[in-house]
mmCIF file of N, CA and C in Angstrom:
data_model
loop_
_atom_site.group_PDB
_atom_site.id
_atom_site.type_symbol
_atom_site.label_atom_id
_atom_site.label_comp_id
_atom_site.label_asym_id
_atom_site.label_seq_id
_atom_site.Cartn_x
_atom_site.Cartn_y
_atom_site.Cartn_z
ATOM 1 N N VAL A 15 16.322 -6.233 -0.364
ATOM 2 C CA VAL A 15 14.876 -6.349 -0.538
ATOM 3 C C VAL A 15 14.458 -5.557 -1.767
ATOM 4 N N GLN A 16 13.555 -6.145 -2.538
ATOM 5 C CA GLN A 16 12.989 -5.447 -3.699
ATOM 6 C C GLN A 16 11.476 -5.533 -3.667
ATOM 7 N N LEU A 17 10.841 -4.459 -4.101
ATOM 8 C CA LEU A 17 9.391 -4.394 -4.167
ATOM 9 C C LEU A 17 8.983 -4.050 -5.589
ATOM 10 N N GLN A 18 8.008 -4.777 -6.098
ATOM 11 C CA GLN A 18 7.521 -4.543 -7.452
ATOM 12 C C GLN A 18 6.011 -4.351 -7.396
ATOM 13 N N ALA A 19 5.590 -3.113 -7.597
ATOM 14 C CA ALA A 19 4.163 -2.789 -7.541
ATOM 15 C C ALA A 19 3.538 -2.851 -8.924
ATOM 16 N N SER A 20 2.263 -3.196 -8.949
ATOM 17 C CA SER A 20 1.525 -3.245 -10.212
ATOM 18 C C SER A 20 0.035 -3.089 -9.927
ATOM 19 N N GLY A 21 -0.730 -2.909 -10.993
ATOM 20 C CA GLY A 21 -2.181 -2.882 -10.857
ATOM 21 C C GLY A 21 -2.824 -1.527 -11.064
ATOM 22 N N GLY A 22 -2.029 -0.492 -11.227
ATOM 23 C CA GLY A 22 -2.592 0.816 -11.447
ATOM 24 C C GLY A 22 -3.259 0.914 -12.811
ATOM 25 N N GLY A 23 -3.979 2.010 -13.013
ATOM 26 C CA GLY A 23 -4.639 2.206 -14.284
ATOM 27 C C GLY A 23 -5.545 3.410 -14.243
ATOM 28 N N SER A 24 -6.284 3.593 -15.313
ATOM 29 C CA SER A 24 -7.235 4.699 -15.427
ATOM 30 C C SER A 24 -8.650 4.149 -15.300
ATOM 31 N N VAL A 25 -9.399 4.696 -14.354
ATOM 32 C CA VAL A 25 -10.751 4.219 -14.103
ATOM 33 C C VAL A 25 -11.691 5.411 -13.928
ATOM 34 N N GLN A 26 -12.969 5.098 -13.807
ATOM 35 C CA GLN A 26 -13.992 6.113 -13.586
ATOM 36 C C GLN A 26 -14.341 6.171 -12.102
ATOM 37 N N THR A 27 -14.922 7.280 -11.714
ATOM 38 C CA THR A 27 -15.406 7.431 -10.334
ATOM 39 C C THR A 27 -16.331 6.270 -9.984
ATOM 40 N N GLY A 28 -16.095 5.706 -8.818
ATOM 41 C CA GLY A 28 -16.914 4.593 -8.362
ATOM 42 C C GLY A 28 -16.372 3.222 -8.707
ATOM 43 N N ASP A 29 -15.370 3.166 -9.568
ATOM 44 C CA ASP A 29 -14.781 1.889 -9.957
ATOM 45 C C ASP A 29 -13.872 1.340 -8.865
ATOM 46 N N SER A 30 -13.385 0.137 -9.123
ATOM 47 C CA SER A 30 -12.468 -0.529 -8.194
ATOM 48 C C SER A 30 -11.173 -0.903 -8.908
ATOM 49 N N LEU A 31 -10.123 -0.998 -8.132
ATOM 50 C CA LEU A 31 -8.830 -1.477 -8.614
ATOM 51 C C LEU A 31 -8.173 -2.240 -7.485
ATOM 52 N N ARG A 32 -7.323 -3.178 -7.852
ATOM 53 C CA ARG A 32 -6.525 -3.866 -6.846
ATOM 54 C C ARG A 32 -5.050 -3.728 -7.210
ATOM 55 N N LEU A 33 -4.311 -3.164 -6.297
ATOM 56 C CA LEU A 33 -2.874 -3.053 -6.470
ATOM 57 C C LEU A 33 -2.189 -4.234 -5.811
ATOM 58 N N SER A 34 -1.078 -4.651 -6.400
ATOM 59 C CA SER A 34 -0.271 -5.729 -5.846
ATOM 60 C C SER A 34 1.164 -5.257 -5.704
ATOM 61 N N CYS A 35 1.858 -5.844 -4.766
ATOM 62 C CA CYS A 35 3.274 -5.520 -4.548
ATOM 63 C C CYS A 35 3.976 -6.818 -4.180
ATOM 64 N N VAL A 36 4.846 -7.256 -5.060
ATOM 65 C CA VAL A 36 5.593 -8.485 -4.823
ATOM 66 C C VAL A 36 6.905 -8.157 -4.127
ATOM 67 N N PHE A 37 7.156 -8.838 -3.049
ATOM 68 C CA PHE A 37 8.332 -8.636 -2.185
ATOM 69 C C PHE A 37 9.333 -9.750 -2.454
ATOM 70 N N SER A 38 10.613 -9.397 -2.549
ATOM 71 C CA SER A 38 11.634 -10.424 -2.744
ATOM 72 C C SER A 38 12.927 -10.021 -2.044
ATOM 73 N N GLY A 39 13.727 -11.010 -1.732
ATOM 74 C CA GLY A 39 15.049 -10.757 -1.199
ATOM 75 C C GLY A 39 15.247 -11.087 0.263
ATOM 76 N N ARG A 40 14.198 -11.094 1.019
ATOM 77 C CA ARG A 40 14.268 -11.413 2.449
ATOM 78 C C ARG A 40 12.980 -12.122 2.838
ATOM 79 N N ALA A 41 12.850 -12.421 4.119
ATOM 80 C CA ALA A 41 11.637 -13.072 4.605
ATOM 81 C C ALA A 41 10.530 -12.037 4.767
ATOM 82 N N PHE A 42 9.537 -12.126 3.904
ATOM 83 C CA PHE A 42 8.439 -11.163 3.869
ATOM 84 C C PHE A 42 7.765 -11.022 5.225
ATOM 85 N N VAL A 43 7.625 -12.115 5.922
ATOM 86 C CA VAL A 43 6.887 -12.108 7.184
ATOM 87 C C VAL A 43 7.562 -11.224 8.232
ATOM 88 N N ASN A 44 8.830 -10.925 8.044
ATOM 89 C CA ASN A 44 9.566 -10.109 9.004
ATOM 90 C C ASN A 44 9.413 -8.606 8.781
ATOM 91 N N TYR A 45 8.578 -8.226 7.820
ATOM 92 C CA TYR A 45 8.464 -6.826 7.443
ATOM 93 C C TYR A 45 7.050 -6.290 7.636
ATOM 94 N N VAL A 46 6.986 -5.082 8.149
ATOM 95 C CA VAL A 46 5.754 -4.307 8.163
ATOM 96 C C VAL A 46 5.617 -3.694 6.776
ATOM 97 N N MET A 47 4.417 -3.766 6.227
ATOM 98 C CA MET A 47 4.201 -3.294 4.859
ATOM 99 C C MET A 47 3.205 -2.142 4.840
ATOM 100 N N ALA A 48 3.353 -1.305 3.855
ATOM 101 C CA ALA A 48 2.472 -0.137 3.762
ATOM 102 C C ALA A 48 2.272 0.273 2.320
ATOM 103 N N TRP A 49 1.185 0.990 2.099
ATOM 104 C CA TRP A 49 0.949 1.686 0.837
ATOM 105 C C TRP A 49 0.959 3.183 1.127
ATOM 106 N N PHE A 50 1.664 3.901 0.282
ATOM 107 C CA PHE A 50 1.678 5.354 0.303
ATOM 108 C C PHE A 50 1.167 5.839 -1.044
ATOM 109 N N ARG A 51 0.848 7.114 -1.114
ATOM 110 C CA ARG A 51 0.503 7.704 -2.408
ATOM 111 C C ARG A 51 0.969 9.155 -2.447
ATOM 112 N N GLN A 52 1.201 9.593 -3.665
ATOM 113 C CA GLN A 52 1.588 10.984 -3.871
ATOM 114 C C GLN A 52 0.811 11.531 -5.052
ATOM 115 N N ALA A 53 -0.046 12.490 -4.763
ATOM 116 C CA ALA A 53 -0.823 13.137 -5.801
ATOM 117 C C ALA A 53 -0.025 14.280 -6.402
ATOM 118 N N PRO A 54 -0.353 14.695 -7.609
ATOM 119 C CA PRO A 54 0.372 15.792 -8.251
ATOM 120 C C PRO A 54 0.357 17.046 -7.383
ATOM 121 N N GLY A 55 1.550 17.579 -7.125
ATOM 122 C CA GLY A 55 1.659 18.795 -6.354
ATOM 123 C C GLY A 55 1.479 18.644 -4.866
ATOM 124 N N LYS A 56 1.366 17.416 -4.394
ATOM 125 C CA LYS A 56 1.156 17.185 -2.971
ATOM 126 C C LYS A 56 2.259 16.315 -2.398
ATOM 127 N N GLU A 57 2.350 16.319 -1.088
ATOM 128 C CA GLU A 57 3.339 15.482 -0.418
ATOM 129 C C GLU A 57 2.854 14.037 -0.371
ATOM 130 N N ARG A 58 3.804 13.154 -0.259
ATOM 131 C CA ARG A 58 3.470 11.749 -0.122
ATOM 132 C C ARG A 58 2.769 11.516 1.210
ATOM 133 N N GLU A 59 1.749 10.666 1.204
ATOM 134 C CA GLU A 59 1.010 10.364 2.416
ATOM 135 C C GLU A 59 0.797 8.859 2.537
ATOM 136 N N ILE A 60 0.711 8.426 3.770
ATOM 137 C CA ILE A 60 0.453 7.010 3.987
ATOM 138 C C ILE A 60 -1.032 6.732 3.750
ATOM 139 N N VAL A 61 -1.306 5.628 3.101
ATOM 140 C CA VAL A 61 -2.673 5.198 2.833
ATOM 141 C C VAL A 61 -3.094 4.141 3.849
ATOM 142 N N ALA A 62 -2.235 3.163 4.056
ATOM 143 C CA ALA A 62 -2.542 2.080 4.980
ATOM 144 C C ALA A 62 -1.271 1.313 5.295
ATOM 145 N N ASN A 63 -1.256 0.673 6.442
ATOM 146 C CA ASN A 63 -0.177 -0.263 6.709
ATOM 147 C C ASN A 63 -0.710 -1.492 7.411
ATOM 148 N N ILE A 64 0.109 -2.537 7.384
ATOM 149 C CA ILE A 64 -0.336 -3.802 7.945
ATOM 150 C C ILE A 64 0.852 -4.506 8.575
ATOM 151 N N TYR A 65 0.678 -4.942 9.816
ATOM 152 C CA TYR A 65 1.738 -5.634 10.531
ATOM 153 C C TYR A 65 1.628 -7.150 10.342
ATOM 154 N N TRP A 66 0.459 -7.652 10.575
ATOM 155 C CA TRP A 66 0.251 -9.084 10.503
ATOM 156 C C TRP A 66 -0.936 -9.370 9.588
ATOM 157 N N SER A 67 -0.925 -10.531 8.967
ATOM 158 C CA SER A 67 -1.981 -10.852 8.012
ATOM 159 C C SER A 67 -3.355 -10.903 8.682
ATOM 160 N N ARG A 68 -3.379 -11.189 9.995
ATOM 161 C CA ARG A 68 -4.662 -11.238 10.696
ATOM 162 C C ARG A 68 -4.790 -10.152 11.740
ATOM 163 N N GLY A 69 -3.993 -9.121 11.585
ATOM 164 C CA GLY A 69 -4.034 -8.025 12.543
ATOM 165 C C GLY A 69 -5.035 -6.965 12.145
ATOM 166 N N ASN A 70 -4.913 -5.809 12.783
ATOM 167 C CA ASN A 70 -5.780 -4.669 12.497
ATOM 168 C C ASN A 70 -4.977 -3.612 11.741
ATOM 169 N N PRO A 71 -5.199 -3.498 10.464
ATOM 170 C CA PRO A 71 -4.426 -2.522 9.702
ATOM 171 C C PRO A 71 -4.785 -1.083 10.071
ATOM 172 N N TYR A 72 -3.898 -0.193 9.745
ATOM 173 C CA TYR A 72 -4.159 1.236 9.870
ATOM 174 C C TYR A 72 -4.605 1.762 8.509
ATOM 175 N N TYR A 73 -5.580 2.685 8.522
ATOM 176 C CA TYR A 73 -6.016 3.352 7.296
ATOM 177 C C TYR A 73 -6.074 4.854 7.516
ATOM 178 N N ALA A 74 -5.678 5.585 6.519
ATOM 179 C CA ALA A 74 -5.899 7.019 6.541
ATOM 180 C C ALA A 74 -7.403 7.276 6.508
ATOM 181 N N ASP A 75 -7.821 8.343 7.149
ATOM 182 C CA ASP A 75 -9.252 8.658 7.201
ATOM 183 C C ASP A 75 -9.852 8.785 5.805
ATOM 184 N N SER A 76 -9.075 9.276 4.875
ATOM 185 C CA SER A 76 -9.587 9.534 3.530
ATOM 186 C C SER A 76 -9.950 8.258 2.767
ATOM 187 N N VAL A 77 -9.435 7.117 3.214
ATOM 188 C CA VAL A 77 -9.704 5.865 2.491
ATOM 189 C C VAL A 77 -10.430 4.843 3.341
ATOM 190 N N LYS A 78 -10.636 5.162 4.613
ATOM 191 C CA LYS A 78 -11.256 4.206 5.526
ATOM 192 C C LYS A 78 -12.653 3.824 5.013
ATOM 193 N N GLY A 79 -12.914 2.532 4.988
ATOM 194 C CA GLY A 79 -14.199 2.042 4.507
ATOM 195 C C GLY A 79 -14.245 1.787 3.015
ATOM 196 N N ARG A 80 -13.243 2.269 2.281
ATOM 197 C CA ARG A 80 -13.215 2.060 0.829
ATOM 198 C C ARG A 80 -12.042 1.190 0.397
ATOM 199 N N PHE A 81 -10.926 1.304 1.098
ATOM 200 C CA PHE A 81 -9.719 0.546 0.744
ATOM 201 C C PHE A 81 -9.486 -0.552 1.765
ATOM 202 N N THR A 82 -8.909 -1.641 1.287
ATOM 203 C CA THR A 82 -8.541 -2.748 2.166
ATOM 204 C C THR A 82 -7.124 -3.185 1.850
ATOM 205 N N ILE A 83 -6.266 -3.147 2.857
ATOM 206 C CA ILE A 83 -4.905 -3.631 2.703
ATOM 207 C C ILE A 83 -4.857 -5.062 3.225
ATOM 208 N N SER A 84 -4.090 -5.892 2.534
ATOM 209 C CA SER A 84 -3.937 -7.270 2.981
ATOM 210 C C SER A 84 -2.586 -7.789 2.524
ATOM 211 N N ARG A 85 -2.178 -8.882 3.102
ATOM 212 C CA ARG A 85 -0.909 -9.486 2.724
ATOM 213 C C ARG A 85 -1.056 -10.992 2.689
ATOM 214 N N ASP A 86 -0.376 -11.593 1.736
ATOM 215 C CA ASP A 86 -0.325 -13.043 1.618
ATOM 216 C C ASP A 86 1.111 -13.438 1.886
ATOM 217 N N ASP A 87 1.373 -13.876 3.110
ATOM 218 C CA ASP A 87 2.739 -14.185 3.491
ATOM 219 C C ASP A 87 3.290 -15.404 2.747
ATOM 220 N N ALA A 88 2.414 -16.268 2.293
ATOM 221 C CA ALA A 88 2.867 -17.445 1.540
ATOM 222 C C ALA A 88 3.319 -17.064 0.132
ATOM 223 N N LYS A 89 2.760 -15.965 -0.378
ATOM 224 C CA LYS A 89 3.097 -15.537 -1.748
ATOM 225 C C LYS A 89 3.944 -14.278 -1.761
ATOM 226 N N ASN A 90 4.376 -13.835 -0.563
ATOM 227 C CA ASN A 90 5.230 -12.644 -0.484
ATOM 228 C C ASN A 90 4.618 -11.448 -1.208
ATOM 229 N N THR A 91 3.341 -11.255 -1.031
ATOM 230 C CA THR A 91 2.650 -10.220 -1.777
ATOM 231 C C THR A 91 1.759 -9.380 -0.881
ATOM 232 N N LEU A 92 1.794 -8.100 -1.138
ATOM 233 C CA LEU A 92 0.948 -7.118 -0.468
ATOM 234 C C LEU A 92 -0.104 -6.655 -1.458
ATOM 235 N N PHE A 93 -1.307 -6.401 -0.950
ATOM 236 C CA PHE A 93 -2.399 -5.961 -1.814
ATOM 237 C C PHE A 93 -3.039 -4.684 -1.264
ATOM 238 N N LEU A 94 -3.661 -3.957 -2.173
ATOM 239 C CA LEU A 94 -4.523 -2.852 -1.775
ATOM 240 C C LEU A 94 -5.751 -2.905 -2.664
ATOM 241 N N GLN A 95 -6.864 -3.316 -2.080
ATOM 242 C CA GLN A 95 -8.133 -3.326 -2.802
ATOM 243 C C GLN A 95 -8.770 -1.963 -2.624
ATOM 244 N N MET A 96 -9.027 -1.310 -3.730
ATOM 245 C CA MET A 96 -9.586 0.042 -3.697
ATOM 246 C C MET A 96 -10.974 0.022 -4.329
ATOM 247 N N ARG A 97 -11.949 0.471 -3.586
ATOM 248 C CA ARG A 97 -13.331 0.516 -4.064
ATOM 249 C C ARG A 97 -13.852 1.944 -4.011
ATOM 250 N N SER A 98 -14.948 2.171 -4.713
ATOM 251 C CA SER A 98 -15.586 3.503 -4.707
ATOM 252 C C SER A 98 -14.559 4.604 -4.926
ATOM 253 N N LEU A 99 -13.747 4.415 -5.937
ATOM 254 C CA LEU A 99 -12.673 5.370 -6.186
ATOM 255 C C LEU A 99 -13.213 6.749 -6.541
ATOM 256 N N LYS A 100 -12.455 7.746 -6.106
ATOM 257 C CA LYS A 100 -12.823 9.146 -6.326
ATOM 258 C C LYS A 100 -11.689 9.840 -7.074
ATOM 259 N N PRO A 101 -11.991 10.939 -7.743
ATOM 260 C CA PRO A 101 -10.917 11.670 -8.430
ATOM 261 C C PRO A 101 -9.773 12.054 -7.490
ATOM 262 N N GLU A 102 -10.085 12.330 -6.242
ATOM 263 C CA GLU A 102 -9.037 12.703 -5.287
ATOM 264 C C GLU A 102 -8.138 11.529 -4.892
ATOM 265 N N ASP A 103 -8.478 10.333 -5.345
ATOM 266 C CA ASP A 103 -7.594 9.185 -5.136
ATOM 267 C C ASP A 103 -6.515 9.102 -6.205
ATOM 268 N N THR A 104 -6.594 9.964 -7.202
ATOM 269 C CA THR A 104 -5.600 9.974 -8.262
ATOM 270 C C THR A 104 -4.219 10.279 -7.685
ATOM 271 N N ALA A 105 -3.275 9.389 -7.946
ATOM 272 C CA ALA A 105 -1.932 9.528 -7.378
ATOM 273 C C ALA A 105 -1.052 8.392 -7.892
ATOM 274 N N VAL A 106 0.222 8.540 -7.639
ATOM 275 C CA VAL A 106 1.137 7.406 -7.793
ATOM 276 C C VAL A 106 1.158 6.678 -6.450
ATOM 277 N N TYR A 107 0.903 5.401 -6.495
ATOM 278 C CA TYR A 107 0.851 4.587 -5.286
ATOM 279 C C TYR A 107 2.146 3.785 -5.152
ATOM 280 N N TYR A 108 2.698 3.816 -3.953
ATOM 281 C CA TYR A 108 3.948 3.125 -3.667
ATOM 282 C C TYR A 108 3.743 2.117 -2.544
ATOM 283 N N CYS A 109 4.336 0.953 -2.699
ATOM 284 C CA CYS A 109 4.400 0.043 -1.569
ATOM 285 C C CYS A 109 5.749 0.249 -0.877
ATOM 286 N N ALA A 110 5.765 0.006 0.414
ATOM 287 C CA ALA A 110 6.966 0.237 1.204
ATOM 288 C C ALA A 110 7.064 -0.814 2.295
ATOM 289 N N ALA A 111 8.288 -1.026 2.759
ATOM 290 C CA ALA A 111 8.525 -2.044 3.773
ATOM 291 C C ALA A 111 9.526 -1.552 4.805
ATOM 292 N N ARG A 112 9.338 -2.013 6.020
ATOM 293 C CA ARG A 112 10.352 -1.800 7.043
ATOM 294 C C ARG A 112 10.418 -3.037 7.933
ATOM 295 N N HIS A 113 11.614 -3.353 8.358
ATOM 296 C CA HIS A 113 11.801 -4.545 9.175
ATOM 297 C C HIS A 113 11.160 -4.346 10.540
ATOM 298 N N ARG A 114 10.536 -5.392 11.038
ATOM 299 C CA ARG A 114 9.867 -5.304 12.332
ATOM 300 C C ARG A 114 10.822 -4.934 13.455
ATOM 301 N N ALA A 115 12.083 -5.305 13.331
ATOM 302 C CA ALA A 115 13.055 -5.039 14.394
ATOM 303 C C ALA A 115 13.767 -3.710 14.221
ATOM 304 N N ALA A 116 13.427 -2.997 13.199
ATOM 305 C CA ALA A 116 14.105 -1.718 12.960
ATOM 306 C C ALA A 116 13.804 -0.738 14.086
ATOM 307 N N GLU A 117 14.774 0.062 14.422
ATOM 308 C CA GLU A 117 14.618 1.038 15.502
ATOM 309 C C GLU A 117 13.870 2.276 15.043
ATOM 310 N N THR A 118 13.683 2.394 13.746
ATOM 311 C CA THR A 118 12.978 3.542 13.219
ATOM 312 C C THR A 118 11.614 3.129 12.687
ATOM 313 N N THR A 119 10.695 4.066 12.662
ATOM 314 C CA THR A 119 9.390 3.795 12.060
ATOM 315 C C THR A 119 9.372 4.224 10.594
ATOM 316 N N GLU A 120 10.503 4.687 10.114
ATOM 317 C CA GLU A 120 10.587 5.071 8.712
ATOM 318 C C GLU A 120 10.644 3.830 7.835
ATOM 319 N N TYR A 121 10.050 3.924 6.679
ATOM 320 C CA TYR A 121 10.075 2.824 5.726
ATOM 321 C C TYR A 121 11.318 2.972 4.853
ATOM 322 N N GLY A 122 12.145 1.937 4.855
ATOM 323 C CA GLY A 122 13.425 2.045 4.180
ATOM 324 C C GLY A 122 13.474 1.431 2.786
ATOM 325 N N VAL A 123 12.444 0.689 2.432
ATOM 326 C CA VAL A 123 12.428 0.029 1.126
ATOM 327 C C VAL A 123 11.160 0.450 0.392
ATOM 328 N N TRP A 124 11.335 0.841 -0.862
ATOM 329 C CA TRP A 124 10.205 1.361 -1.639
ATOM 330 C C TRP A 124 10.116 0.688 -2.993
ATOM 331 N N GLY A 125 8.891 0.494 -3.440
ATOM 332 C CA GLY A 125 8.664 0.029 -4.794
ATOM 333 C C GLY A 125 8.717 1.198 -5.769
ATOM 334 N N GLN A 126 8.531 0.896 -7.033
ATOM 335 C CA GLN A 126 8.705 1.906 -8.069
ATOM 336 C C GLN A 126 7.487 2.787 -8.280
ATOM 337 N N GLY A 127 6.353 2.449 -7.716
ATOM 338 C CA GLY A 127 5.155 3.259 -7.897
ATOM 339 C C GLY A 127 4.307 2.789 -9.055
ATOM 340 N N THR A 128 3.001 2.897 -8.865
ATOM 341 C CA THR A 128 2.065 2.569 -9.939
ATOM 342 C C THR A 128 0.988 3.656 -9.952
ATOM 343 N N LEU A 129 0.683 4.159 -11.130
ATOM 344 C CA LEU A 129 -0.192 5.314 -11.261
ATOM 345 C C LEU A 129 -1.655 4.890 -11.290
ATOM 346 N N VAL A 130 -2.438 5.555 -10.463
ATOM 347 C CA VAL A 130 -3.883 5.381 -10.458
ATOM 348 C C VAL A 130 -4.512 6.714 -10.838
ATOM 349 N N THR A 131 -5.322 6.695 -11.877
ATOM 350 C CA THR A 131 -6.007 7.904 -12.333
ATOM 351 C C THR A 131 -7.505 7.653 -12.304
ATOM 352 N N VAL A 132 -8.220 8.512 -11.575
ATOM 353 C CA VAL A 132 -9.666 8.371 -11.455
ATOM 354 C C VAL A 132 -10.313 9.603 -12.070
ATOM 355 N N SER A 133 -11.108 9.386 -13.075
ATOM 356 C CA SER A 133 -11.763 10.501 -13.740
ATOM 357 C C SER A 133 -13.243 10.539 -13.381
ATOM 358 N N SER A 134 -13.779 11.743 -13.406
ATOM 359 C CA SER A 134 -15.185 11.915 -13.009
ATOM 360 C C SER A 134 -16.114 11.748 -14.199
#
């Protein structure tokens, strides 16, 4: 499995960005997908995850109401729509995948990361 993330950039407070993550190598529908982020000097944290395209995603409290995770199973692509961005959203964002049948809740496949910088 390979993940290719894109869509990061430098924006101002209050702006929006949409991140994309293209999945290849296996059947996308069989994988739980997530976005993580790591800010400078901080540990990596989960931002959101999604099991099914019409399910109820999980969001970290810090992004709830501003970010939307979605997946297009026909296009093997994961998205993260980010609105009302804040400087504290500045981080490298990673997409990650784990097989639905995996015995662990750890994400075993990671994309390369895309940098989001929000300036005030």
